[in-house]
Short mmCIF file of C-alpha atoms in Angstrom, two decimals:
data_model
loop_
_atom_site.label_atom_id
_atom_site.label_comp_id
_atom_site.label_asym_id
_atom_site.label_seq_id
_atom_site.Cartn_x
_atom_site.Cartn_y
_atom_site.Cartn_z
CA MET A 280 -5.96 -23.25 47.98
CA ASN A 281 -4.57 -20.18 46.10
CA ARG A 282 -1.81 -21.83 43.96
CA VAL A 283 -4.26 -24.09 42.79
CA ALA A 284 -6.81 -21.74 42.09
CA THR A 285 -4.12 -19.24 40.27
CA GLN A 286 -2.77 -22.75 38.24
CA SER A 287 -6.81 -23.11 37.00
CA ARG A 288 -6.94 -19.46 35.84
CA PHE A 289 -3.72 -19.93 33.80
CA PHE A 290 -4.95 -23.40 31.98
CA GLN A 291 -7.81 -21.28 31.14
CA SER A 292 -6.22 -18.71 29.48
CA ALA A 293 -3.28 -20.07 28.31
CA PRO A 294 -4.84 -21.24 25.13
CA ILE A 295 -6.34 -17.78 24.40
CA LEU A 296 -3.20 -16.25 25.63
CA PHE A 297 -1.20 -18.62 22.73
CA ILE A 298 -3.92 -18.03 20.06
CA LEU A 299 -3.54 -14.28 20.61
CA LYS A 300 0.31 -14.26 20.44
CA LYS A 301 0.30 -16.58 17.39
CA SER A 302 -2.47 -14.79 15.50
CA ILE A 303 -1.24 -11.29 15.37
CA PRO A 304 1.95 -11.61 12.95
CA PHE A 305 -0.15 -13.34 10.32
CA PHE A 306 -2.73 -10.36 11.08
CA LEU A 307 0.08 -8.16 10.28
CA VAL A 308 0.83 -9.44 7.34
CA GLY A 309 -2.18 -9.69 6.15
CA LEU A 310 -2.54 -5.73 6.18
CA GLY A 311 0.75 -5.86 4.31
CA CYS A 312 3.02 -3.69 7.49
CA LEU A 313 5.08 -6.81 8.85
CA PRO A 314 7.10 -7.86 5.78
CA LEU A 315 8.23 -4.13 5.41
CA ALA A 316 10.00 -2.05 7.43
CA ALA A 317 9.56 1.82 6.46
CA GLN A 318 13.23 2.08 5.38
CA ASP A 319 12.10 -0.19 2.46
CA ILE A 320 9.84 1.75 1.17
CA PRO A 321 10.78 5.42 -0.55
CA ALA A 322 9.62 8.66 1.30
CA VAL A 323 6.62 10.13 -0.08
CA PRO A 324 7.73 12.09 -2.69
CA ASN A 325 8.00 16.23 -2.08
CA PRO A 326 7.17 18.05 -3.30
CA PRO A 327 4.43 15.17 -4.37
CA ARG A 328 4.56 13.51 -7.94
CA LEU A 329 2.42 10.95 -9.85
CA VAL A 330 5.42 9.94 -11.98
CA ASN A 331 8.54 8.59 -9.63
CA ASP A 332 11.33 7.82 -11.34
CA LEU A 333 14.14 6.47 -8.75
CA ALA A 334 16.25 4.72 -11.48
CA GLY A 335 16.44 6.96 -13.73
CA ALA A 336 15.02 5.01 -16.08
CA LEU A 337 13.32 7.75 -18.32
CA GLN A 338 14.20 11.00 -20.15
CA PRO A 339 12.92 14.20 -18.12
CA ASP A 340 10.12 15.41 -21.31
CA GLN A 341 9.09 11.65 -20.94
CA ARG A 342 8.53 11.98 -17.28
CA GLU A 343 6.51 15.40 -17.78
CA ALA A 344 4.59 14.04 -20.72
CA LEU A 345 3.61 11.39 -18.34
CA GLU A 346 3.22 13.67 -15.15
CA ARG A 347 0.93 16.11 -17.18
CA LYS A 348 -1.44 13.19 -18.43
CA LEU A 349 -1.62 11.71 -14.96
CA VAL A 350 -2.17 14.88 -13.25
CA ALA A 351 -5.30 16.10 -15.73
CA PHE A 352 -6.53 12.40 -15.13
CA ASP A 353 -6.47 13.24 -11.39
CA ASP A 354 -8.17 16.37 -11.70
CA SER A 355 -11.09 15.35 -13.91
CA THR A 356 -11.87 12.07 -12.16
CA SER A 357 -9.80 11.87 -8.80
CA THR A 358 -8.47 9.08 -9.84
CA GLN A 359 -4.81 8.83 -8.83
CA ILE A 360 -2.95 6.67 -11.38
CA THR A 361 1.13 6.71 -10.13
CA ILE A 362 3.96 5.41 -11.96
CA VAL A 363 6.75 4.18 -9.61
CA ILE A 364 10.32 3.09 -10.85
CA VAL A 365 12.73 1.47 -8.71
CA PRO A 366 15.53 -0.26 -9.37
CA THR A 367 14.78 -3.16 -7.26
CA THR A 368 12.58 -4.40 -4.48
CA GLY A 369 15.14 -6.01 -2.95
CA GLU A 370 13.95 -9.42 -0.89
CA TYR A 371 10.28 -8.35 -1.44
CA GLU A 372 7.45 -9.61 -3.89
CA ILE A 373 7.03 -6.52 -6.05
CA SER A 374 3.43 -7.40 -5.56
CA ASP A 375 3.68 -6.94 -1.52
CA TYR A 376 5.97 -3.84 -2.30
CA SER A 377 3.43 -2.52 -4.01
CA PHE A 378 0.58 -2.49 -1.70
CA ALA A 379 2.71 -1.30 1.15
CA LEU A 380 4.23 1.63 -0.85
CA GLY A 381 0.40 2.31 -2.10
CA ARG A 382 -1.12 2.01 2.07
CA GLN A 383 1.97 4.14 2.91
CA TRP A 384 1.86 6.94 0.25
CA GLY A 385 -2.04 7.22 0.45
CA ILE A 386 -2.70 7.10 -3.73
CA GLY A 387 -6.01 7.50 -4.07
CA GLN A 388 -9.02 9.13 -2.17
CA ARG A 389 -9.71 8.33 1.36
CA GLY A 390 -13.29 6.28 1.22
CA LYS A 391 -13.18 6.10 -2.43
CA ASP A 392 -9.45 4.21 -2.51
CA ASN A 393 -9.30 4.64 -5.77
CA GLY A 394 -5.46 4.55 -6.26
CA ILE A 395 -3.73 2.54 -9.28
CA LEU A 396 0.19 1.85 -8.70
CA LEU A 397 2.37 0.76 -11.50
CA THR A 398 5.34 -0.52 -10.29
CA TRP A 399 8.49 -1.29 -12.58
CA ALA A 400 11.78 -2.74 -10.77
CA VAL A 401 14.22 -1.89 -13.73
CA ASN A 402 16.68 -4.74 -12.27
CA ASP A 403 14.56 -7.52 -11.58
CA ARG A 404 12.89 -7.07 -15.05
CA ARG A 405 9.54 -7.16 -12.84
CA TYR A 406 6.45 -4.74 -12.74
CA PHE A 407 2.85 -4.69 -11.19
CA ILE A 408 -0.47 -3.47 -11.50
CA ALA A 409 -1.60 -2.69 -7.81
CA THR A 410 -5.42 -2.27 -7.50
CA GLY A 411 -7.22 -0.22 -4.65
CA TYR A 412 -9.92 -1.35 -3.26
CA GLY A 413 -12.36 1.06 -5.44
CA ALA A 414 -10.91 0.49 -8.45
CA GLU A 415 -11.15 -3.79 -8.35
CA GLY A 416 -13.96 -3.46 -9.95
CA ALA A 417 -13.15 -1.59 -13.07
CA ILE A 418 -9.90 -2.66 -13.02
CA THR A 419 -9.86 -6.80 -12.47
CA ASP A 420 -6.45 -8.60 -11.66
CA ALA A 421 -7.40 -10.15 -15.29
CA GLU A 422 -7.48 -6.68 -16.80
CA ALA A 423 -4.82 -5.60 -14.89
CA GLY A 424 -2.76 -8.78 -15.97
CA ARG A 425 -3.91 -7.89 -19.93
CA ILE A 426 -2.27 -4.47 -19.84
CA GLY A 427 0.80 -5.63 -18.55
CA GLU A 428 0.92 -8.34 -21.19
CA GLN A 429 -0.37 -5.99 -24.02
CA TYR A 430 1.42 -3.16 -23.34
CA LEU A 431 4.24 -3.47 -20.46
CA ARG A 432 5.77 -6.47 -21.66
CA PRO A 433 6.69 -6.19 -25.34
CA ASN A 434 7.63 -2.75 -24.82
CA PHE A 435 9.99 -3.21 -22.24
CA ARG A 436 11.48 -6.38 -24.01
CA ALA A 437 12.19 -4.13 -26.49
CA GLY A 438 13.44 -1.14 -24.75
CA ALA A 439 10.57 0.99 -25.21
CA TYR A 440 9.88 1.97 -22.02
CA TYR A 441 8.49 5.41 -22.09
CA GLN A 442 5.83 3.72 -24.99
CA GLY A 443 4.92 0.91 -22.61
CA LEU A 444 4.22 3.34 -19.45
CA ASN A 445 2.17 5.64 -21.75
CA GLU A 446 -0.06 2.69 -23.29
CA ALA A 447 -0.28 1.05 -20.27
CA THR A 448 -1.63 4.35 -18.58
CA ASP A 449 -3.91 5.17 -21.25
CA ALA A 450 -5.75 1.46 -20.86
CA LEU A 451 -5.91 1.81 -17.28
CA MET A 452 -7.29 5.45 -17.66
CA GLN A 453 -9.83 4.02 -20.61
CA GLN A 454 -10.69 1.50 -18.25
CA VAL A 455 -11.41 3.55 -15.13
CA GLN A 456 -13.49 6.14 -16.77
CA GLY A 457 -16.59 7.17 -15.45
CA GLU A 458 -16.25 5.10 -12.47
CA PHE A 459 -15.70 8.13 -10.06
CA THR A 460 -15.64 12.31 -10.73
CA ALA A 461 -13.81 14.87 -9.25
CA ALA A 462 -16.37 15.54 -6.42
CA ASP A 463 -15.08 12.14 -5.12
CA ARG A 464 -11.84 13.93 -3.70
CA ALA A 465 -11.23 13.52 -0.30
CA ASP A 466 -12.71 16.67 1.79
CA ASN A 467 -9.59 16.34 4.35
CA PRO A 468 -6.76 14.20 2.72
CA GLY A 469 -3.81 13.22 4.89
CA GLU A 470 -5.96 11.99 8.05
CA GLY A 471 -5.41 7.59 7.98
CA SER A 472 -8.41 5.77 7.07
CA GLY A 473 -7.09 3.00 9.18
CA PHE A 474 -8.17 3.89 12.32
CA PRO A 475 -10.44 0.99 13.02
CA VAL A 476 -7.87 -1.17 12.24
CA LEU A 477 -5.54 0.55 14.74
CA LEU A 478 -8.22 0.27 17.77
CA LEU A 479 -8.34 -3.53 16.65
CA ILE A 480 -4.49 -3.44 16.83
CA LEU A 481 -4.87 -1.98 20.25
CA VAL A 482 -7.54 -4.14 21.63
CA ILE A 483 -5.29 -7.46 20.94
CA PHE A 484 -2.60 -6.06 23.18
CA VAL A 485 -5.00 -4.87 25.88
CA VAL A 486 -6.48 -8.64 25.75
CA ILE A 487 -3.30 -10.27 25.85
CA PHE A 488 -1.64 -7.70 29.02
CA VAL A 489 -4.77 -8.30 31.10
CA ILE A 490 -4.38 -12.27 30.75
CA SER A 491 -0.47 -11.99 31.21
CA ARG A 492 -1.04 -10.07 34.52
CA ASN A 493 -3.98 -12.52 35.43
CA ASN A 494 -1.24 -15.39 34.84
CA ARG A 495 1.73 -13.92 36.95
CA GLY A 496 3.32 -16.09 39.08
CA GLY A 497 1.04 -19.50 37.61
CA GLY A 498 3.64 -21.01 36.29
CA ASN A 499 5.03 -21.71 32.42
CA ARG A 500 4.97 -18.14 29.91
CA PHE A 501 4.06 -18.29 26.46
CA GLY A 502 5.61 -16.01 23.92
CA ARG A 503 9.08 -15.51 25.34
CA GLY A 504 10.78 -13.61 22.40
CA GLY A 505 10.65 -9.76 22.20
CA PRO A 506 8.15 -7.40 21.21
CA VAL A 507 6.28 -7.35 17.99
CA PHE A 508 8.27 -5.25 15.77
CA PHE A 509 5.63 -2.52 14.03
CA PRO A 510 7.19 -0.55 11.65
CA TYR A 511 6.00 2.63 10.35
CA THR A 512 2.69 2.13 8.03
CA THR A 513 -0.09 4.11 7.40
CA PHE A 514 -2.93 1.36 7.94
CA GLY A 515 -5.11 2.46 4.84
CA GLY A 516 -3.88 5.66 3.88
CA GLY A 517 -2.00 8.15 5.41
CA GLY A 518 -1.35 10.65 2.58
CA SER A 519 0.13 14.04 2.65
CA ARG A 520 -0.32 17.18 0.73
CA SER A 521 2.06 18.84 2.66
CA GLY A 522 4.96 20.08 1.13
CA SER A 523 6.46 22.97 -1.03
CA GLY A 524 4.77 22.16 -4.39
CA PHE A 525 0.97 21.89 -3.33
CA GLY A 526 -1.65 23.41 -5.20
CA GLY A 527 1.04 25.37 -7.32
CA GLY A 528 0.99 26.11 -10.89
CA GLY A 529 -1.88 23.46 -11.55
CA GLY A 530 0.16 20.62 -11.08
CA PHE A 531 -0.05 17.93 -8.90
CA GLY A 532 -1.88 18.40 -5.27
CA GLY A 533 -0.88 15.48 -3.11
CA PHE A 534 -2.40 11.64 -2.46
CA GLY A 535 -5.61 11.66 -0.49
CA GLY A 536 -5.37 8.79 1.69
CA GLY A 537 -5.87 5.74 -0.38
CA SER A 538 -5.64 2.46 0.49
CA PHE A 539 -5.20 -0.93 -0.92
CA GLY A 540 -6.27 -4.57 -0.34
CA GLY A 541 -4.58 -7.26 -2.91
CA GLY A 542 -5.80 -6.41 -5.92
CA GLY A 543 -3.66 -6.65 -9.03
CA ALA A 544 -1.53 -8.59 -11.49
CA GLY A 545 2.28 -8.06 -12.70
CA GLY A 546 4.96 -9.89 -14.94
CA ASP A 547 8.45 -9.82 -15.72
CA TYR A 548 10.04 -9.73 -19.40
#
């Protein structure tokens, strides 16, 4: 009798367990945290900067000119436009790479999500403009695509890299001007805004654990593979203002803990 009851409970709960286990990877992919491991995303710069040339594509004076312009815009509007130049995004699509980097760095202000990330993969000859949730209204996917087509592609093809980045960021600044003010800056940046997401994941695993315990001794098991790997991610903004250079000399103070969804557009040249 007990064996029959155990098997009955198993077959009633097994479909739920199976669905939950199968859905978790897709849920994590949707968040952008499964495809990219921590080592594939550059660490948050210390001291923090808005222009991060990890490929050596720009001259020092060009990097500084862009940095000064973007820091001034951040100071007056709280909107953080960030340039990240890498040699390659490897096996990853530049869009996925950009969203993951934007989340992990926490570009933009927590609660406002007004970050904009311009990623350029030099060896791949590709670029992408990613917009935070809060900037998607001012810079639609179509607008991001237009800015890339009008300023990045022709200049990059001509080897005028600084000019392309300078003109593209000017266009982004003009497009988002007036959407946010300095008063929209996060009061306590550095604390992730993704706690509800972490809580939801925890609840899912608790449900799986409880169902699994009830099913012990009941026959076949679903999902015999190893545990799901959770690479480091801020799940919506773990921006850091720590490190030397914070608040020093009127420079960039650090990222505000913003998040990214799936807005933006890119292309090649």
